[in-house]
């Protein structure tokens, strides 16, 4: 059964990544008054297939001075952790691969292992740009993980559970984005930084670091990095939809379709932000996190706690 | 207020997102080029005075003006050719021409299979003695005198 679940998740991820890469290029084009890839297949949908086949055909080069084992394990590790995230996400009513009670905790814990893989890639390449990219990744992802988790705490306090399915059930009447708008904004900003997407794409800044940690990677190994990047985008968007936009809840349409609509809406938001803002400076990145997002998220938790207590008081008084 | 610019930026990009795209799908749809774009050349041989200013102004020696002189020493154009292999499309010849005989047109599809086809050729309005047309014009000119 586990194998079937895994294959199901893999097919889902691969299909969506194919569409996502196409969508990213297309949306980027639209934001810049271009049309983007539109030649291969209907609306250019097969462009990604074309690129993937090309990437698979490329020679996989390992630099002589690289730390061979670390260099080779890193892409596998990053893709494995990206895939593991899909175990706990409720895709629809009753469609969840592993309905565990600490789903959100599992998601965050597995998600943070990506950092190690990125540092391994940066370190193992034996290249100054890659190492710089890896170092930046560590600094950025570890700092932004704190407000990311704190922003989730508000939702957890309201739902009273870490189980993602129960969090979805708790949003039957009101989406948590309405009750927790501040934490949604914090979540969104921190998630953008976690995903190394613009305007926080310092770890892989093409112009200064020639690609950061994946500078030395070619062929299928590079494809794995690319794949996991978009797989992470998909999983974080799925988490955002689950925590704040009511997950698979919605009228008329089947539940999985509602879920996909919400996920793609969040992904569009990410793309919108990426193709609007220029890259932020490293010190500003840190300042934004430690001096703004972190205090704000703590205040948000405090306010949520007070709000819950007041509600409980009035409910008790009304009874 | 802080963050106002961020919202404004998002507004600008979403407006661009729904705007009509400026990309023209070239092989299927011919692009609408501005009338002054520097593509291929048109040449009006009846306007040409064979003054050779265009050939002199050309930095690459693309233009070859072949002419001869009639009895009164007036230059008559026999043959005009542009070796497009070396052309920069700088437009100096068009600027130099006093009568506006050579001009740009918007057609830019200049590729061809054989190198000799890259040379654009125009016959002049006059040909030398052995040619019938030359005799006609000579006769006309004589009668006009």
Tab-separated table of C-alpha atoms in Angstrom:
chain	number	residue	atom	x	y	z
A	1	UNK	CA	0.000	0.000	0.000
A	2	UNK	CA	2.852	2.326	0.895
A	3	UNK	CA	4.389	1.748	-2.524
A	4	UNK	CA	1.115	2.704	-4.212
A	5	UNK	CA	0.906	5.862	-2.088
A	6	UNK	CA	4.469	6.731	-2.981
A	7	UNK	CA	3.886	6.210	-6.698
A	8	UNK	CA	0.687	8.249	-6.449
A	9	UNK	CA	2.538	11.116	-4.790
A	10	UNK	CA	5.386	10.872	-7.296
A	11	UNK	CA	3.050	11.002	-10.297
A	12	UNK	CA	1.140	13.909	-8.756
A	13	UNK	CA	4.342	15.831	-8.084
A	14	UNK	CA	5.927	15.159	-11.475
A	15	UNK	CA	2.788	16.105	-13.393
A	16	UNK	CA	2.367	19.272	-11.387
A	17	UNK	CA	6.032	20.218	-11.701
A	18	UNK	CA	5.746	19.858	-15.473
A	19	UNK	CA	2.850	22.274	-15.427
A	20	UNK	CA	4.484	24.553	-12.852
A	21	UNK	CA	7.692	25.102	-14.803
A	22	UNK	CA	5.622	25.916	-17.875
A	23	UNK	CA	3.345	28.144	-15.785
A	24	UNK	CA	6.279	30.000	-14.237
A	25	UNK	CA	7.722	30.860	-17.631
A	26	UNK	CA	4.348	31.700	-19.060
A	27	UNK	CA	3.322	33.882	-16.103
A	28	UNK	CA	6.726	35.590	-16.106
A	29	UNK	CA	6.198	36.333	-19.780
A	30	UNK	CA	2.739	37.711	-19.167
A	31	UNK	CA	4.019	39.995	-16.411
A	32	UNK	CA	6.614	41.326	-18.827
A	33	UNK	CA	4.145	41.795	-21.698
A	34	UNK	CA	5.543	38.771	-23.514
A	35	UNK	CA	3.732	35.519	-24.250
A	36	UNK	CA	6.288	33.001	-22.993
A	37	UNK	CA	6.793	29.496	-24.414
A	38	UNK	CA	3.913	28.822	-26.809
A	39	UNK	CA	5.270	26.649	-29.607
A	40	UNK	CA	5.544	23.054	-28.437
A	41	UNK	CA	2.210	21.376	-27.869
A	42	UNK	CA	-1.045	23.192	-27.072
A	43	UNK	CA	-0.163	26.583	-25.482
A	44	UNK	CA	3.436	25.363	-25.211
A	45	UNK	CA	2.507	22.849	-22.515
A	46	UNK	CA	5.032	20.292	-23.750
A	47	UNK	CA	7.935	22.751	-23.441
A	48	UNK	CA	8.938	21.310	-20.054
A	49	UNK	CA	8.898	17.755	-21.416
A	50	UNK	CA	11.199	18.928	-24.150
A	51	UNK	CA	13.587	20.560	-21.669
A	52	UNK	CA	13.548	17.542	-19.369
A	53	UNK	CA	14.428	15.162	-22.194
A	54	UNK	CA	17.268	17.485	-23.105
A	55	UNK	CA	18.500	17.547	-19.490
A	56	UNK	CA	18.393	13.755	-19.189
A	57	UNK	CA	20.441	13.503	-22.351
A	58	UNK	CA	23.201	15.710	-20.953
A	59	UNK	CA	26.445	14.370	-19.555
A	60	UNK	CA	26.554	14.317	-15.752
A	61	UNK	CA	29.841	15.974	-14.852
A	62	UNK	CA	31.465	15.633	-11.429
A	63	UNK	CA	34.237	18.173	-10.834
A	64	UNK	CA	37.645	16.664	-10.031
A	65	UNK	CA	38.088	18.611	-6.803
A	66	UNK	CA	34.537	18.009	-5.575
A	67	UNK	CA	33.742	15.977	-2.490
A	68	UNK	CA	32.405	13.089	-4.545
A	69	UNK	CA	30.069	11.386	-2.094
A	70	UNK	CA	28.572	14.589	-0.714
A	71	UNK	CA	28.226	16.004	-4.216
A	72	UNK	CA	26.347	12.941	-5.431
A	73	UNK	CA	24.094	12.451	-2.397
A	74	UNK	CA	22.921	16.078	-2.154
A	75	UNK	CA	20.436	16.113	-5.092
A	76	UNK	CA	18.952	12.777	-4.043
A	77	UNK	CA	18.555	13.972	-0.471
A	78	UNK	CA	16.900	17.231	-1.451
A	79	UNK	CA	14.458	15.462	-3.746
A	80	UNK	CA	13.686	12.808	-1.119
A	81	UNK	CA	12.842	15.411	1.508
A	82	UNK	CA	10.732	17.321	-0.999
A	83	UNK	CA	8.793	14.137	-1.766
A	84	UNK	CA	8.341	13.185	1.893
A	85	UNK	CA	6.366	16.363	2.533
A	86	UNK	CA	3.449	15.059	0.463
A	87	UNK	CA	2.696	12.278	2.929
A	88	UNK	CA	0.650	14.443	5.285
A	89	UNK	CA	-1.109	16.850	2.936
A	90	UNK	CA	-4.871	16.276	2.637
A	91	UNK	CA	-5.517	16.480	-1.105
A	92	UNK	CA	-9.247	16.048	-0.767
A	93	UNK	CA	-11.947	14.676	1.473
A	94	UNK	CA	-10.347	11.534	2.882
A	95	UNK	CA	-7.438	11.654	0.408
A	96	UNK	CA	-4.387	11.806	2.646
A	97	UNK	CA	-1.488	9.376	2.466
A	98	UNK	CA	-0.670	9.399	6.179
A	99	UNK	CA	-3.209	10.959	8.531
A	100	UNK	CA	-0.905	11.437	11.505
A	101	UNK	CA	-1.654	13.549	14.570
A	102	UNK	CA	1.517	15.599	14.298
A	103	UNK	CA	1.108	16.309	10.566
A	104	UNK	CA	2.106	19.962	10.726
A	105	UNK	CA	5.093	19.174	12.942
A	106	UNK	CA	6.170	16.449	10.509
A	107	UNK	CA	5.876	18.862	7.611
A	108	UNK	CA	8.031	21.493	9.290
A	109	UNK	CA	10.590	18.959	10.528
A	110	UNK	CA	11.053	17.264	7.151
A	111	UNK	CA	10.953	20.611	5.371
A	112	UNK	CA	13.907	21.905	7.367
A	113	UNK	CA	16.133	18.985	6.313
A	114	UNK	CA	16.284	20.625	2.870
A	115	UNK	CA	18.768	23.060	4.374
A	116	UNK	CA	21.326	20.310	4.976
A	117	UNK	CA	21.047	19.047	1.418
A	118	UNK	CA	21.556	22.561	0.071
A	119	UNK	CA	24.640	23.081	2.226
A	120	UNK	CA	25.938	19.685	1.104
A	121	UNK	CA	25.520	20.725	-2.512
A	122	UNK	CA	27.256	24.043	-1.868
A	123	UNK	CA	30.100	22.504	0.116
A	124	UNK	CA	30.577	19.409	-2.021
A	125	UNK	CA	30.924	21.368	-5.271
A	126	UNK	CA	34.227	22.911	-4.104
A	127	UNK	CA	33.344	26.154	-5.820
A	128	UNK	CA	33.347	29.569	-4.191
A	129	UNK	CA	30.004	30.553	-5.686
A	130	UNK	CA	28.369	27.323	-4.621
A	131	UNK	CA	29.766	27.635	-1.112
A	132	UNK	CA	28.524	31.215	-0.844
A	133	UNK	CA	25.117	30.070	-2.054
A	134	UNK	CA	25.090	27.256	0.487
A	135	UNK	CA	26.071	29.606	3.322
A	136	UNK	CA	23.393	32.083	2.352
A	137	UNK	CA	20.854	29.278	2.261
A	138	UNK	CA	21.687	28.302	5.815
A	139	UNK	CA	21.510	31.886	7.072
A	140	UNK	CA	18.264	32.593	5.248
A	141	UNK	CA	16.294	29.403	5.690
A	142	UNK	CA	17.142	28.892	9.347
A	143	UNK	CA	16.218	32.475	10.232
A	144	UNK	CA	12.993	32.447	8.267
A	145	UNK	CA	11.892	29.109	9.653
A	146	UNK	CA	11.163	30.776	13.007
A	147	UNK	CA	8.512	33.275	11.850
A	148	UNK	CA	7.159	30.594	9.492
A	149	UNK	CA	6.473	28.255	12.397
A	150	UNK	CA	5.232	31.045	14.659
A	151	UNK	CA	2.757	32.085	11.993
A	152	UNK	CA	1.450	28.508	11.881
A	153	UNK	CA	1.024	28.542	15.656
A	154	UNK	CA	-1.876	30.989	15.456
A	155	UNK	CA	-3.740	28.559	13.202
A	156	UNK	CA	-2.884	25.628	15.444
A	157	UNK	CA	-4.202	27.516	18.480
A	158	UNK	CA	-7.494	28.196	16.707
A	159	UNK	CA	-7.879	24.656	15.370
A	160	UNK	CA	-6.586	23.028	18.550
A	161	UNK	CA	-4.750	20.353	16.581
A	162	UNK	CA	-1.573	19.644	14.628
A	163	UNK	CA	-3.415	17.183	12.388
A	164	UNK	CA	-3.834	18.806	8.976
A	165	UNK	CA	-7.151	17.075	8.273
A	166	UNK	CA	-8.546	18.401	11.537
A	167	UNK	CA	-7.267	21.879	10.738
A	168	UNK	CA	-9.201	21.672	7.455
A	169	UNK	CA	-12.297	20.490	9.303
A	170	UNK	CA	-12.007	23.412	11.720
A	171	UNK	CA	-12.324	25.792	8.755
A	172	UNK	CA	-15.746	24.532	7.780
A	173	UNK	CA	-17.410	27.895	8.447
A	174	UNK	CA	-14.619	30.459	8.340
A	175	UNK	CA	-11.294	30.269	6.592
A	176	UNK	CA	-8.383	31.005	8.892
A	177	UNK	CA	-7.091	33.661	6.498
A	178	UNK	CA	-9.973	35.828	7.725
A	179	UNK	CA	-9.257	35.142	11.386
A	180	UNK	CA	-5.464	35.275	11.030
A	181	UNK	CA	-4.664	37.752	8.234
A	182	UNK	CA	-1.394	38.877	9.845
A	183	UNK	CA	-0.120	35.353	10.233
A	184	UNK	CA	-1.043	34.622	6.598
A	185	UNK	CA	1.088	37.560	5.476
A	186	UNK	CA	3.970	36.446	7.717
A	187	UNK	CA	3.576	32.879	6.458
A	188	UNK	CA	3.617	34.066	2.874
A	189	UNK	CA	6.756	36.204	3.283
A	190	UNK	CA	8.607	33.547	5.262
A	191	UNK	CA	7.581	30.831	2.806
A	192	UNK	CA	8.905	32.908	-0.091
A	193	UNK	CA	12.241	33.076	1.709
A	194	UNK	CA	12.122	29.360	2.533
A	195	UNK	CA	11.579	28.526	-1.129
A	196	UNK	CA	14.515	30.721	-2.219
A	197	UNK	CA	12.189	32.541	-4.556
A	198	UNK	CA	12.391	36.175	-5.572
A	199	UNK	CA	12.676	38.706	-3.983
A	200	UNK	CA	14.513	36.467	-1.498
A	201	UNK	CA	16.431	34.369	-4.045
A	202	UNK	CA	19.864	35.283	-2.682
A	203	UNK	CA	21.113	31.682	-2.372
A	204	UNK	CA	20.807	31.131	-6.091
A	205	UNK	CA	21.122	34.705	-7.316
A	206	UNK	CA	21.977	34.122	-10.970
A	207	UNK	CA	23.630	37.474	-11.487
A	208	UNK	CA	26.017	37.427	-8.533
A	209	UNK	CA	26.446	33.726	-7.713
A	210	UNK	CA	25.927	32.151	-11.165
A	211	UNK	CA	23.250	29.873	-9.736
A	212	UNK	CA	24.530	29.410	-6.181
A	213	UNK	CA	24.625	25.868	-4.868
A	214	UNK	CA	23.718	24.234	-8.181
A	215	UNK	CA	26.409	25.976	-10.229
A	216	UNK	CA	28.452	22.785	-10.690
A	217	UNK	CA	25.538	20.438	-11.324
A	218	UNK	CA	24.639	19.210	-14.777
A	219	UNK	CA	22.197	16.850	-16.415
A	220	UNK	CA	19.890	14.776	-14.279
A	221	UNK	CA	21.414	15.961	-10.985
A	222	UNK	CA	20.588	19.531	-11.871
A	223	UNK	CA	17.137	18.387	-12.945
A	224	UNK	CA	16.612	16.941	-9.456
A	225	UNK	CA	17.397	20.337	-7.909
A	226	UNK	CA	15.029	22.018	-10.297
A	227	UNK	CA	12.357	19.407	-9.645
A	228	UNK	CA	12.642	19.695	-5.868
A	229	UNK	CA	12.486	23.473	-6.067
A	230	UNK	CA	9.112	23.300	-7.749
A	231	UNK	CA	7.988	20.354	-5.641
A	232	UNK	CA	8.694	22.513	-2.583
A	233	UNK	CA	6.768	25.387	-4.110
A	234	UNK	CA	3.827	23.054	-4.614
A	235	UNK	CA	3.970	21.603	-1.098
A	236	UNK	CA	4.288	25.000	0.620
A	237	UNK	CA	1.371	26.295	-1.446
A	238	UNK	CA	-0.590	23.186	-0.495
A	239	UNK	CA	0.205	23.892	3.144
A	240	UNK	CA	-0.877	27.518	2.760
A	241	UNK	CA	-4.141	26.394	1.172
A	242	UNK	CA	-4.660	23.850	3.951
A	243	UNK	CA	-3.875	26.164	6.846
A	244	UNK	CA	-5.419	29.408	5.675
A	245	UNK	CA	-7.728	28.873	2.695
A	246	UNK	CA	-9.843	26.026	4.023
A	247	UNK	CA	-8.038	23.169	2.285
A	248	UNK	CA	-10.418	21.031	0.244
A	249	UNK	CA	-13.560	22.661	1.655
A	250	UNK	CA	-15.866	24.284	-0.851
A	251	UNK	CA	-19.275	23.941	-2.503
A	252	UNK	CA	-20.282	22.307	-5.834
A	253	UNK	CA	-16.893	21.118	-7.113
A	254	UNK	CA	-15.296	17.862	-5.911
A	255	UNK	CA	-13.022	18.364	-2.917
A	256	UNK	CA	-9.745	17.588	-4.693
A	257	UNK	CA	-10.591	20.123	-7.376
A	258	UNK	CA	-11.197	22.827	-4.776
A	259	UNK	CA	-7.862	21.947	-3.267
A	260	UNK	CA	-6.056	22.264	-6.617
A	261	UNK	CA	-7.761	25.579	-7.363
A	262	UNK	CA	-6.618	26.994	-4.021
A	263	UNK	CA	-3.097	25.617	-4.400
A	264	UNK	CA	-2.728	27.148	-7.834
A	265	UNK	CA	-4.089	30.431	-6.556
A	266	UNK	CA	-1.354	30.528	-3.897
A	267	UNK	CA	1.255	29.532	-6.484
A	268	UNK	CA	0.089	32.383	-8.682
A	269	UNK	CA	0.535	34.740	-5.714
A	270	UNK	CA	4.105	33.475	-5.287
A	271	UNK	CA	4.814	34.029	-8.975
A	272	UNK	CA	3.205	37.448	-8.919
A	273	UNK	CA	5.495	38.501	-6.073
A	274	UNK	CA	8.555	36.960	-7.700
A	275	UNK	CA	8.115	38.780	-10.989
A	276	UNK	CA	7.292	42.102	-9.352
A	277	UNK	CA	10.044	42.801	-6.834
A	278	UNK	CA	13.803	43.067	-7.302
A	279	UNK	CA	16.142	41.010	-5.128
A	280	UNK	CA	16.538	42.226	-1.559
A	281	UNK	CA	19.969	42.888	-0.020
A	282	UNK	CA	21.363	40.343	2.471
A	283	UNK	CA	21.384	42.687	5.491
A	284	UNK	CA	17.865	43.872	4.677
A	285	UNK	CA	16.784	40.259	4.447
A	286	UNK	CA	18.057	39.582	7.960
A	287	UNK	CA	16.677	42.857	9.301
A	288	UNK	CA	13.242	42.121	7.887
A	289	UNK	CA	13.233	38.754	9.592
A	290	UNK	CA	14.663	39.475	13.038
A	291	UNK	CA	13.414	43.020	13.570
A	292	UNK	CA	10.009	42.863	11.895
A	293	UNK	CA	8.574	39.428	11.149
A	294	UNK	CA	9.662	37.694	14.357
A	295	UNK	CA	8.298	40.337	16.802
A	296	UNK	CA	5.151	40.637	14.718
A	297	UNK	CA	4.549	36.897	14.784
A	298	UNK	CA	5.067	36.771	18.553
A	299	UNK	CA	2.610	39.632	19.034
A	300	UNK	CA	0.205	37.781	16.738
A	301	UNK	CA	0.416	34.666	18.890
A	302	UNK	CA	-0.220	36.760	21.996
A	303	UNK	CA	-3.201	38.507	20.412
A	304	UNK	CA	-4.625	35.178	19.225
A	305	UNK	CA	-4.296	33.730	22.725
A	306	UNK	CA	-6.036	36.721	24.276
A	307	UNK	CA	-8.763	36.561	21.623
A	308	UNK	CA	-9.369	32.855	22.249
A	309	UNK	CA	-9.541	33.443	26.017
A	310	UNK	CA	-12.029	36.310	25.584
A	311	UNK	CA	-14.204	34.136	23.308
A	312	UNK	CA	-14.105	31.311	25.843
A	313	UNK	CA	-15.047	33.756	28.637
A	314	UNK	CA	-18.045	35.075	26.744
A	315	UNK	CA	-19.133	31.579	25.746
A	316	UNK	CA	-18.952	30.502	29.397
A	317	UNK	CA	-20.849	33.624	30.486
A	318	UNK	CA	-23.519	33.092	27.819
A	319	UNK	CA	-24.129	29.547	28.994
B	1	UNK	CA	2.856	54.784	4.820
B	2	UNK	CA	5.400	51.997	4.695
B	3	UNK	CA	4.777	49.318	2.113
B	4	UNK	CA	2.690	51.553	-0.140
B	5	UNK	CA	5.224	51.118	-2.927
B	6	UNK	CA	4.990	47.342	-2.639
B	7	UNK	CA	1.244	47.414	-3.256
B	8	UNK	CA	1.729	49.849	-6.123
B	9	UNK	CA	4.282	47.509	-7.704
B	10	UNK	CA	1.901	44.576	-7.480
B	11	UNK	CA	-0.784	46.696	-9.107
B	12	UNK	CA	1.508	47.660	-11.970
B	13	UNK	CA	2.490	44.069	-12.722
B	14	UNK	CA	-1.042	42.706	-12.582
B	15	UNK	CA	-2.102	45.422	-15.037
B	16	UNK	CA	0.705	44.259	-17.350
B	17	UNK	CA	-0.470	40.677	-16.875
B	18	UNK	CA	-3.865	41.359	-18.376
B	19	UNK	CA	-2.652	43.827	-20.988
B	20	UNK	CA	-2.395	42.891	-24.634
B	21	UNK	CA	1.013	41.366	-25.310
B	22	UNK	CA	3.465	43.154	-27.558
B	23	UNK	CA	5.025	39.955	-28.879
B	24	UNK	CA	4.317	39.278	-32.555
B	25	UNK	CA	4.308	35.645	-33.615
B	26	UNK	CA	6.685	36.163	-36.487
B	27	UNK	CA	6.578	33.332	-39.020
B	28	UNK	CA	2.789	32.991	-38.778
B	29	UNK	CA	2.059	36.706	-38.584
B	30	UNK	CA	4.249	39.219	-40.358
B	31	UNK	CA	5.319	41.910	-37.899
B	32	UNK	CA	4.046	45.404	-38.414
B	33	UNK	CA	7.326	47.289	-38.654
B	34	UNK	CA	7.516	51.074	-38.479
B	35	UNK	CA	7.695	52.648	-41.919
B	36	UNK	CA	11.202	53.996	-41.286
B	37	UNK	CA	12.731	50.665	-40.271
B	38	UNK	CA	15.884	49.791	-42.166
B	39	UNK	CA	15.294	46.554	-44.008
B	40	UNK	CA	16.014	45.887	-47.641
B	41	UNK	CA	16.356	48.593	-50.308
B	42	UNK	CA	14.219	50.017	-53.048
B	43	UNK	CA	15.883	51.702	-55.959
B	44	UNK	CA	14.325	54.034	-58.473
B	45	UNK	CA	16.625	53.945	-61.475
B	46	UNK	CA	14.847	56.828	-63.236
B	47	UNK	CA	15.740	59.159	-60.340
B	48	UNK	CA	19.381	58.077	-60.189
B	49	UNK	CA	21.891	60.560	-61.586
B	50	UNK	CA	24.866	58.204	-61.205
B	51	UNK	CA	26.582	60.755	-58.998
B	52	UNK	CA	28.253	57.911	-57.048
B	53	UNK	CA	27.675	59.657	-53.681
B	54	UNK	CA	26.044	56.548	-52.261
B	55	UNK	CA	28.980	54.350	-53.215
B	56	UNK	CA	31.399	56.894	-51.726
B	57	UNK	CA	29.463	57.148	-48.459
B	58	UNK	CA	29.225	53.394	-47.972
B	59	UNK	CA	31.701	52.292	-45.283
B	60	UNK	CA	31.899	48.734	-46.614
B	61	UNK	CA	31.978	49.282	-50.334
B	62	UNK	CA	28.680	47.513	-50.801
B	63	UNK	CA	27.389	49.661	-53.624
B	64	UNK	CA	28.624	49.500	-57.180
B	65	UNK	CA	27.338	52.061	-59.638
B	66	UNK	CA	28.117	51.274	-63.272
B	67	UNK	CA	27.616	54.156	-65.653
B	68	UNK	CA	28.914	55.606	-68.852
B	69	UNK	CA	29.002	59.081	-70.296
B	70	UNK	CA	27.059	60.171	-73.329
B	71	UNK	CA	28.331	62.524	-75.977
B	72	UNK	CA	27.754	65.591	-73.792
B	73	UNK	CA	29.540	64.033	-70.796
B	74	UNK	CA	26.345	63.338	-68.869
B	75	UNK	CA	26.471	60.235	-66.705
B	76	UNK	CA	23.951	57.561	-67.621
B	77	UNK	CA	23.280	54.663	-65.282
B	78	UNK	CA	23.898	51.231	-66.733
B	79	UNK	CA	23.817	48.936	-63.764
B	80	UNK	CA	23.324	49.329	-60.009
B	81	UNK	CA	24.108	46.602	-57.483
B	82	UNK	CA	24.236	46.159	-53.684
B	83	UNK	CA	26.339	43.323	-52.306
B	84	UNK	CA	24.152	42.675	-49.232
B	85	UNK	CA	26.691	40.286	-47.667
B	86	UNK	CA	28.633	43.288	-46.413
B	87	UNK	CA	25.747	45.693	-45.808
B	88	UNK	CA	25.421	47.153	-42.281
B	89	UNK	CA	22.060	48.786	-42.908
B	90	UNK	CA	23.592	51.999	-41.561
B	91	UNK	CA	21.581	54.079	-43.988
B	92	UNK	CA	24.433	56.399	-45.009
B	93	UNK	CA	23.709	55.770	-48.693
B	94	UNK	CA	20.067	56.723	-48.222
B	95	UNK	CA	21.147	59.922	-46.457
B	96	UNK	CA	23.714	60.715	-49.134
B	97	UNK	CA	21.427	60.328	-52.126
B	98	UNK	CA	20.484	63.829	-53.383
B	99	UNK	CA	17.544	62.647	-55.495
B	100	UNK	CA	16.058	60.023	-53.167
B	101	UNK	CA	16.666	57.226	-55.628
B	102	UNK	CA	17.724	54.679	-53.009
B	103	UNK	CA	15.470	54.046	-50.039
B	104	UNK	CA	14.800	51.548	-47.300
B	105	UNK	CA	11.788	49.287	-47.266
B	106	UNK	CA	10.447	47.272	-44.325
B	107	UNK	CA	11.048	43.875	-45.905
B	108	UNK	CA	13.739	42.187	-43.799
B	109	UNK	CA	13.650	38.588	-45.038
B	110	UNK	CA	16.917	38.620	-46.954
B	111	UNK	CA	18.154	35.066	-46.464
B	112	UNK	CA	18.762	32.970	-49.548
B	113	UNK	CA	20.384	29.678	-50.400
B	114	UNK	CA	23.135	30.874	-52.726
B	115	UNK	CA	25.664	33.555	-51.986
B	116	UNK	CA	25.348	35.156	-55.406
B	117	UNK	CA	21.652	35.749	-54.741
B	118	UNK	CA	22.515	38.091	-51.871
B	119	UNK	CA	23.518	40.728	-54.417
B	120	UNK	CA	20.625	43.052	-55.207
B	121	UNK	CA	20.765	44.191	-58.840
B	122	UNK	CA	18.908	46.826	-60.795
B	123	UNK	CA	19.316	47.591	-64.434
B	124	UNK	CA	19.743	51.259	-65.207
B	125	UNK	CA	17.326	53.137	-67.428
B	126	UNK	CA	20.017	53.372	-70.082
B	127	UNK	CA	22.114	50.648	-71.651
B	128	UNK	CA	25.200	50.967	-73.836
B	129	UNK	CA	25.203	51.299	-77.638
B	130	UNK	CA	24.678	47.689	-78.602
B	131	UNK	CA	21.465	47.688	-76.560
B	132	UNK	CA	18.241	48.675	-78.298
B	133	UNK	CA	16.900	50.673	-75.390
B	134	UNK	CA	20.052	52.753	-75.303
B	135	UNK	CA	19.612	53.578	-78.960
B	136	UNK	CA	16.020	54.591	-78.308
B	137	UNK	CA	16.950	56.941	-75.504
B	138	UNK	CA	19.829	58.339	-77.493
B	139	UNK	CA	17.495	59.014	-80.370
B	140	UNK	CA	14.985	60.632	-78.057
B	141	UNK	CA	17.643	62.812	-76.544
B	142	UNK	CA	18.869	63.793	-79.966
B	143	UNK	CA	15.359	64.681	-81.106
B	144	UNK	CA	14.781	66.696	-77.960
B	145	UNK	CA	17.862	68.737	-78.737
